[in-house]
mmCIF file of C-alpha atoms in Angstrom:
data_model
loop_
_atom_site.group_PDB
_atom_site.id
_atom_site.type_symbol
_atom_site.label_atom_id
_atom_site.label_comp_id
_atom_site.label_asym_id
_atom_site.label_seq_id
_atom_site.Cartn_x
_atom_site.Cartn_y
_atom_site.Cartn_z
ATOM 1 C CA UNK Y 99 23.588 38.114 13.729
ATOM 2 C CA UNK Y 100 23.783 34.954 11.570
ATOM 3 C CA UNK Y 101 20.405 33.700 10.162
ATOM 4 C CA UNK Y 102 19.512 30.806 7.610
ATOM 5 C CA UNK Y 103 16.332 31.212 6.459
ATOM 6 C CA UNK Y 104 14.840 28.002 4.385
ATOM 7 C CA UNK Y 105 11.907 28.059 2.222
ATOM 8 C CA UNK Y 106 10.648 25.889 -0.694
ATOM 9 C CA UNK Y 107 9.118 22.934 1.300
ATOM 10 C CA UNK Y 108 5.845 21.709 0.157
ATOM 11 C CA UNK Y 109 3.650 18.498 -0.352
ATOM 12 C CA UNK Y 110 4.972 16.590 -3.616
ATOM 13 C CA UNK Y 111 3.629 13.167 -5.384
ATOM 14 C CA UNK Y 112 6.576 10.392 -5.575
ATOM 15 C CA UNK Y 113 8.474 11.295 -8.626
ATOM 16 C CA UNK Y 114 8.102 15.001 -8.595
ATOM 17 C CA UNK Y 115 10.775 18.227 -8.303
ATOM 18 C CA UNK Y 116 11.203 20.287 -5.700
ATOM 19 C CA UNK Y 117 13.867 23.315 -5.018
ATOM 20 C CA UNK Y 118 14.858 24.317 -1.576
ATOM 21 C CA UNK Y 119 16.250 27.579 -1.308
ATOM 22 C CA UNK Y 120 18.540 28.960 2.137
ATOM 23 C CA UNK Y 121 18.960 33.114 2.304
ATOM 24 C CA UNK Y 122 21.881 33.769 4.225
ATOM 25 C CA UNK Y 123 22.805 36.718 6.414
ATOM 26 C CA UNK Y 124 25.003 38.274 9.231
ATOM 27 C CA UNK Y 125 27.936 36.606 7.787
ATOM 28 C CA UNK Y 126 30.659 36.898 4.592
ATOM 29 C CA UNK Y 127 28.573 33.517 3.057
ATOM 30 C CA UNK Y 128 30.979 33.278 0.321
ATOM 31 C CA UNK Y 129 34.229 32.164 2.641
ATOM 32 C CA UNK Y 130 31.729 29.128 3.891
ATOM 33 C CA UNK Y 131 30.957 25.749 2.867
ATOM 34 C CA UNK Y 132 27.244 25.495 2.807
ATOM 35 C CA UNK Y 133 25.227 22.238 3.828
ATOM 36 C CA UNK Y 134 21.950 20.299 3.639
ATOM 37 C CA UNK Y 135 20.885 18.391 6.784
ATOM 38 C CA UNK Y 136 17.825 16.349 7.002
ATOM 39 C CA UNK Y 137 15.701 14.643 9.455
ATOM 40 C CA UNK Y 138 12.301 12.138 8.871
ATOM 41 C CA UNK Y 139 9.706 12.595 11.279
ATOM 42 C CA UNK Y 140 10.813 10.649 14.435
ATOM 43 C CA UNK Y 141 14.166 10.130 13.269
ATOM 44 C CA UNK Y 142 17.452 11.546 13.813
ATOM 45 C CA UNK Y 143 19.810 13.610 11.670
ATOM 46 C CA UNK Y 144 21.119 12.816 7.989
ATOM 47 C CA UNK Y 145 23.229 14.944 6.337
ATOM 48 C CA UNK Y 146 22.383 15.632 2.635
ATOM 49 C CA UNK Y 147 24.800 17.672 0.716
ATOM 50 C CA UNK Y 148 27.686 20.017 1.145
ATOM 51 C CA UNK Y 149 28.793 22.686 -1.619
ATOM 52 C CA UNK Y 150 32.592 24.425 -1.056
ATOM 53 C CA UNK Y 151 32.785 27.933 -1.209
ATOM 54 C CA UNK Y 152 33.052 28.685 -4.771
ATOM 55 C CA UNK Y 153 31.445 25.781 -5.989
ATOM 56 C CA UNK Y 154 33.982 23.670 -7.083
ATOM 57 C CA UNK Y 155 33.614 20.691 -4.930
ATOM 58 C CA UNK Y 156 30.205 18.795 -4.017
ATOM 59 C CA UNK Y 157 29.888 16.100 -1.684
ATOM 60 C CA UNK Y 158 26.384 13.636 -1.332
ATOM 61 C CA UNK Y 159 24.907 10.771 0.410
ATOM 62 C CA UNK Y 160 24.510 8.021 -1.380
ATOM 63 C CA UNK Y 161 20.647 8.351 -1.232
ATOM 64 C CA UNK Y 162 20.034 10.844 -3.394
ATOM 65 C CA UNK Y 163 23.308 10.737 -5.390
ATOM 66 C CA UNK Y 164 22.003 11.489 -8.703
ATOM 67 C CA UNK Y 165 18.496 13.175 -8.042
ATOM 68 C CA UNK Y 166 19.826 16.108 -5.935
ATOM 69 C CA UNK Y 167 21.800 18.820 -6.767
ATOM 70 C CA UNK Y 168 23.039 21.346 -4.363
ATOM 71 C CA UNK Y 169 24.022 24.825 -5.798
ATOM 72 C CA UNK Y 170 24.724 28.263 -4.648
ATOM 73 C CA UNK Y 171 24.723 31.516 -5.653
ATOM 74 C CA UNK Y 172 27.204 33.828 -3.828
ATOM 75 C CA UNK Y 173 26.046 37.415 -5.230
ATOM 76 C CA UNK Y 174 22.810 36.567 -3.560
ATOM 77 C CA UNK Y 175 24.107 34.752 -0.608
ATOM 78 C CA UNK Y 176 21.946 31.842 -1.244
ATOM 79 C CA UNK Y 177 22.273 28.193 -1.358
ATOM 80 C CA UNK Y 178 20.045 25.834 -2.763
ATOM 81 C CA UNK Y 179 18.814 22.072 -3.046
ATOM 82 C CA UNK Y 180 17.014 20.959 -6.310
ATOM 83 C CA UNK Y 181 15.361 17.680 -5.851
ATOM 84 C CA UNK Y 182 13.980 15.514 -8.295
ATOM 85 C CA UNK Y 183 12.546 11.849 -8.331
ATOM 86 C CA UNK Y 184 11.552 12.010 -5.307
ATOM 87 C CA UNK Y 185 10.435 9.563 -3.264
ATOM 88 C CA UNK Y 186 8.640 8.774 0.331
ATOM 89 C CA UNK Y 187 11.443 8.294 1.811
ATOM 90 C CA UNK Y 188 12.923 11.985 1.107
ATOM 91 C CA UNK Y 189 10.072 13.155 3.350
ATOM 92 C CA UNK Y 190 11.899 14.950 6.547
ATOM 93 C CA UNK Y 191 12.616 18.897 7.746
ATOM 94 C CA UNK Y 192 15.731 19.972 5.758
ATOM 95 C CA UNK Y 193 18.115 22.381 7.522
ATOM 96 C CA UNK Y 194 20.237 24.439 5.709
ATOM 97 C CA UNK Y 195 23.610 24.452 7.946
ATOM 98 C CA UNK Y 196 26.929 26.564 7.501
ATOM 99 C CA UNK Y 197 30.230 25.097 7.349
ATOM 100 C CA UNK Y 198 31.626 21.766 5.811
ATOM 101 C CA UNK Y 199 32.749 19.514 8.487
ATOM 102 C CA UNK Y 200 30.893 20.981 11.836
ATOM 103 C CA UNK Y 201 28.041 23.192 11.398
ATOM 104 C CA UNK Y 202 27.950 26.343 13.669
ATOM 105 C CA UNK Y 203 24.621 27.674 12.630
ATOM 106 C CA UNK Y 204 21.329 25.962 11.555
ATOM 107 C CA UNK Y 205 18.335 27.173 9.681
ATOM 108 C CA UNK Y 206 14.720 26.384 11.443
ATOM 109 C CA UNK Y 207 14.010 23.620 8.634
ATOM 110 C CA UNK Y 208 11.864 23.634 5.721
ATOM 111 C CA UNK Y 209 9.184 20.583 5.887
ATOM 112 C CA UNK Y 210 9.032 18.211 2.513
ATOM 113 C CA UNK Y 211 6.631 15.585 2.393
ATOM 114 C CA UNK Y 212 6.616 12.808 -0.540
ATOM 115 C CA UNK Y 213 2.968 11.588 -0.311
ATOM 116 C CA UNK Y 214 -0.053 10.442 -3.072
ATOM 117 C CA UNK Z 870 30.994 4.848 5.378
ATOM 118 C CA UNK Z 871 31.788 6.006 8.822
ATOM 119 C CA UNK Z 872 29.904 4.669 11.450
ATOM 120 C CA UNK Z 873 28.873 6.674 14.765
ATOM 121 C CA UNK Z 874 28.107 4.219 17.399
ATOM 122 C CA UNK Z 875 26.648 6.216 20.442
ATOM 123 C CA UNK Z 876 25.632 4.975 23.949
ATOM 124 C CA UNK Z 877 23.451 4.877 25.974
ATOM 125 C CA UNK Z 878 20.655 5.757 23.179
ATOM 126 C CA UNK Z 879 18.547 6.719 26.216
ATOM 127 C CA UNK Z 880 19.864 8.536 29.604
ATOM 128 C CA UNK Z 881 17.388 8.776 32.151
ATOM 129 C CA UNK Z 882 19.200 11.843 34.915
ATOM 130 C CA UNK Z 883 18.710 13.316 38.287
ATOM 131 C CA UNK Z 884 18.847 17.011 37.885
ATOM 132 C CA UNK Z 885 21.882 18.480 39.171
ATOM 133 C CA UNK Z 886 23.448 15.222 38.455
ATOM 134 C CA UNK Z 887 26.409 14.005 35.898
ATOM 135 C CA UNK Z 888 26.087 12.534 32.881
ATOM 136 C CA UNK Z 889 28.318 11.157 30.292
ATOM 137 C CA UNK Z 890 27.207 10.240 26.437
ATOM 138 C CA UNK Z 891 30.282 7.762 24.493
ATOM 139 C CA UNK Z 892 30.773 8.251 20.882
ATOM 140 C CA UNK Z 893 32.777 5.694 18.554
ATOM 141 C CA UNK Z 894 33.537 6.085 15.300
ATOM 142 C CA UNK Z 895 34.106 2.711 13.039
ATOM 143 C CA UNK Z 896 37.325 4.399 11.413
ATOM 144 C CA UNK Z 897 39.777 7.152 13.194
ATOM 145 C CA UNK Z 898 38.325 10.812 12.585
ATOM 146 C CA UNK Z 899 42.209 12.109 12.503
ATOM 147 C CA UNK Z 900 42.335 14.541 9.557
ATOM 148 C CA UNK Z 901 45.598 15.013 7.417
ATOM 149 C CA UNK Z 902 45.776 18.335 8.606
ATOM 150 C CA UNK Z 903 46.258 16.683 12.038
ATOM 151 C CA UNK Z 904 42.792 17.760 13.581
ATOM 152 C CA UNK Z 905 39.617 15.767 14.842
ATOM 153 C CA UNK Z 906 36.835 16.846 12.979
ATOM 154 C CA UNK Z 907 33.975 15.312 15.938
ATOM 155 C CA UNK Z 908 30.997 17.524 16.915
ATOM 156 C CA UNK Z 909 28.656 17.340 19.256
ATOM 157 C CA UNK Z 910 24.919 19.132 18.973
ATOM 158 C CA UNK Z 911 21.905 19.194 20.939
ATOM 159 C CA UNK Z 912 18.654 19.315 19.537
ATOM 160 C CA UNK Z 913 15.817 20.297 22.477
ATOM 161 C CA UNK Z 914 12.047 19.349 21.752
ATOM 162 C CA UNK Z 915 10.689 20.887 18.473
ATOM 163 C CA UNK Z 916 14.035 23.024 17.579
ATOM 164 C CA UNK Z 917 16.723 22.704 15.393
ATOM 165 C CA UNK Z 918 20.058 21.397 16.244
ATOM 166 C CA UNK Z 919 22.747 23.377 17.974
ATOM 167 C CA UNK Z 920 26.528 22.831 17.962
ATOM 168 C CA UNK Z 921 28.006 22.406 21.321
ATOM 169 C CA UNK Z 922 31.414 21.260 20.818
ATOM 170 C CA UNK Z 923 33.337 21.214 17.716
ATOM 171 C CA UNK Z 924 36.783 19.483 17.192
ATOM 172 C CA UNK Z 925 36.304 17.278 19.896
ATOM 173 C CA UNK Z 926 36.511 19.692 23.044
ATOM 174 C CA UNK Z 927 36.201 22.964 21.731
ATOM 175 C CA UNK Z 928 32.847 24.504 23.214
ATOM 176 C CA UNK Z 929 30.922 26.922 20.796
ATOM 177 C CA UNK Z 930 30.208 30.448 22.021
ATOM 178 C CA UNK Z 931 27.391 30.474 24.657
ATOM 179 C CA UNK Z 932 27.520 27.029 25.460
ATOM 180 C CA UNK Z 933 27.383 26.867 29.360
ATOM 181 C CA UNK Z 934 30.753 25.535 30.759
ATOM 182 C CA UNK Z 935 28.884 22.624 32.365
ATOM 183 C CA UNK Z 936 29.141 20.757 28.913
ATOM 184 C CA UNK Z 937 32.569 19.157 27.954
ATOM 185 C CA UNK Z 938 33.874 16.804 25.189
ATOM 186 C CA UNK Z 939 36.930 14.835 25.252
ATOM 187 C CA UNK Z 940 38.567 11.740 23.203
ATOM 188 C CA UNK Z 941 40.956 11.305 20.649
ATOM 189 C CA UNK Z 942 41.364 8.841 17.425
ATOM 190 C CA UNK Z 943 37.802 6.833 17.569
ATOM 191 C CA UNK Z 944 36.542 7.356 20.732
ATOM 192 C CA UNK Z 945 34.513 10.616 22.126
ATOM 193 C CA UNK Z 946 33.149 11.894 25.173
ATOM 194 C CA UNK Z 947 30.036 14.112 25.724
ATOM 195 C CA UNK Z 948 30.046 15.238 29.573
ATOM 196 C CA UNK Z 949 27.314 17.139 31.727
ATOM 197 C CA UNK Z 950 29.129 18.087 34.911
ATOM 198 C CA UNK Z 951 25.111 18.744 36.423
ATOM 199 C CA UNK Z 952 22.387 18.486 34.407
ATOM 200 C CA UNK Z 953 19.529 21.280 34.109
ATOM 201 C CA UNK Z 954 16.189 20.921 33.108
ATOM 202 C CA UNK Z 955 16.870 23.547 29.565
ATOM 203 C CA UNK Z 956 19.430 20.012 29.171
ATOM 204 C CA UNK Z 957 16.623 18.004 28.104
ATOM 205 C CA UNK Z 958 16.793 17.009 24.648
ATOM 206 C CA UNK Z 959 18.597 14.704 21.611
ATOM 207 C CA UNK Z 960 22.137 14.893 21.523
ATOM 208 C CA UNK Z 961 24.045 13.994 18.610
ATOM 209 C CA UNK Z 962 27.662 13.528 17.966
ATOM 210 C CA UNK Z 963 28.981 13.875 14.017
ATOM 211 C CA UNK Z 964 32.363 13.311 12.157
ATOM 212 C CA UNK Z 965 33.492 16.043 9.765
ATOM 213 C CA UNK Z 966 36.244 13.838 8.707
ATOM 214 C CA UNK Z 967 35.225 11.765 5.997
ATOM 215 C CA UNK Z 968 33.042 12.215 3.520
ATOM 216 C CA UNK Z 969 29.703 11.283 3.426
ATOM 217 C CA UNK Z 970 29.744 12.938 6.945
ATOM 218 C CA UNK Z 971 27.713 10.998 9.068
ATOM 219 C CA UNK Z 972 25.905 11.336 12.844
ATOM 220 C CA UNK Z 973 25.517 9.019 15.560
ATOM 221 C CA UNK Z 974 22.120 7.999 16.640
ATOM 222 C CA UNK Z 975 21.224 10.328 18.924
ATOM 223 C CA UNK Z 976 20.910 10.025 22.598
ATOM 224 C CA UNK Z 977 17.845 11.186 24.467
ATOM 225 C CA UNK Z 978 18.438 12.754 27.432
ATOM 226 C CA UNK Z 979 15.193 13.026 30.263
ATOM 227 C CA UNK Z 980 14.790 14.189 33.909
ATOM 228 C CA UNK Z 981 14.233 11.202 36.010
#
């Protein structure tokens, strides 16, 4: 059975870090693109990030171009999203999705809120 | 960036009933490879997203025949032959085409 499993979500001041981790299972993870999907409260779905399979290609929004970094660690069947500079606006549920241009399987979501 | 344009953002249904959910794209979603990289997922109340359709009318694994998609170039189709009550939720189509991959607004779909 395929499970994403996000954790790493937490309440951070605007201008802080923060490092969202994915553990992924039931599945050969390093044959898969990985992504980052987000989604403010009330809002619909952005996508974040995506990573190719051996980590040679890495695709943003334009949002956070520059203050996130997606990265992902095969041996350990993990992908990840460091965040930095945040800002209220990066608050939303981040999903941790497999594939690269339709995603099959979906994590539950790992809440982030940028608040003072 | 690519724009998803869908309508109606709101689609009030008798159960048992059709419905239908467009999808445009502001550029064509034709890959080189020659494939259509257009999803569609659903997203009920307080859960996270699930792919129905992938490549424009492929339907994922357990998806209930009931759901079709259709369309080719810029233009998409999300059908419910009748819709159920479990059918309630935000649907979302998505291109896979270009990058930054981006999602339509969402459509709501509610028992009348």
């Amino acid at each position: 059975e395929v499970q994403l499993v996000e954790s790493g979500g937490d309440l951070v001041q605007p201008g802080g870090s923060l490092r969202l981790s994915c553990a992924a299972s039931g599945f050969t993870f390093r044959t898969y693109w990985m992504t980052w999907v987000r989604q403010a409260p009330g809002k619909g779905l952005e996508w974040v990030a995506s990573m190719k399979q051996d980590g040679s290609e890495e695709y943003y929004v334009g949002s956070v171009r520059g203050r996130f970094t997606i990265s992902r660690d095969n041996a350990k069947n993990s992908v990840y999203l460091q965040m930095n500079s945040l800002r209220a606006e990066d608050t939303a549920v981040y999903y941790c999705a497999r594939g690269g241009y339709g995603y099959s399987y979906w994590g539950q979501g790992t809440q982030v809120t940028v608040s003072s | 960036d690519v724009v998803m344009t869908q309508s109606p953002l709101s689609l009030p249904v008798t159960l048992g009933q059709p419905a239908s959910i467009s999808c445009r794209s502001s550029q064509s979603l034709v890959y080189s490879d020659g494939n259509t990289y257009l999803s569609w997922f659903q997203q009920r109340p307080g859960q996270s997203p699930r792919r129905l359709i992938n490549k424009v009318s492929n339907r994922d694994s357990g998806v209930p025949d009931r759901f079709s998609g259709s369309g080719s170039g810029s233009d998409f189709t999300l059908k419910i032959s009748r819709v159920e009550a479990e059918d309630v939720g935000v649907y979302y189509c998505m291109q896979g085409t270009h990058w930054p991959r981006t999602f339509g607004q969402g459509t709501k779909v509610e028992i009348k």
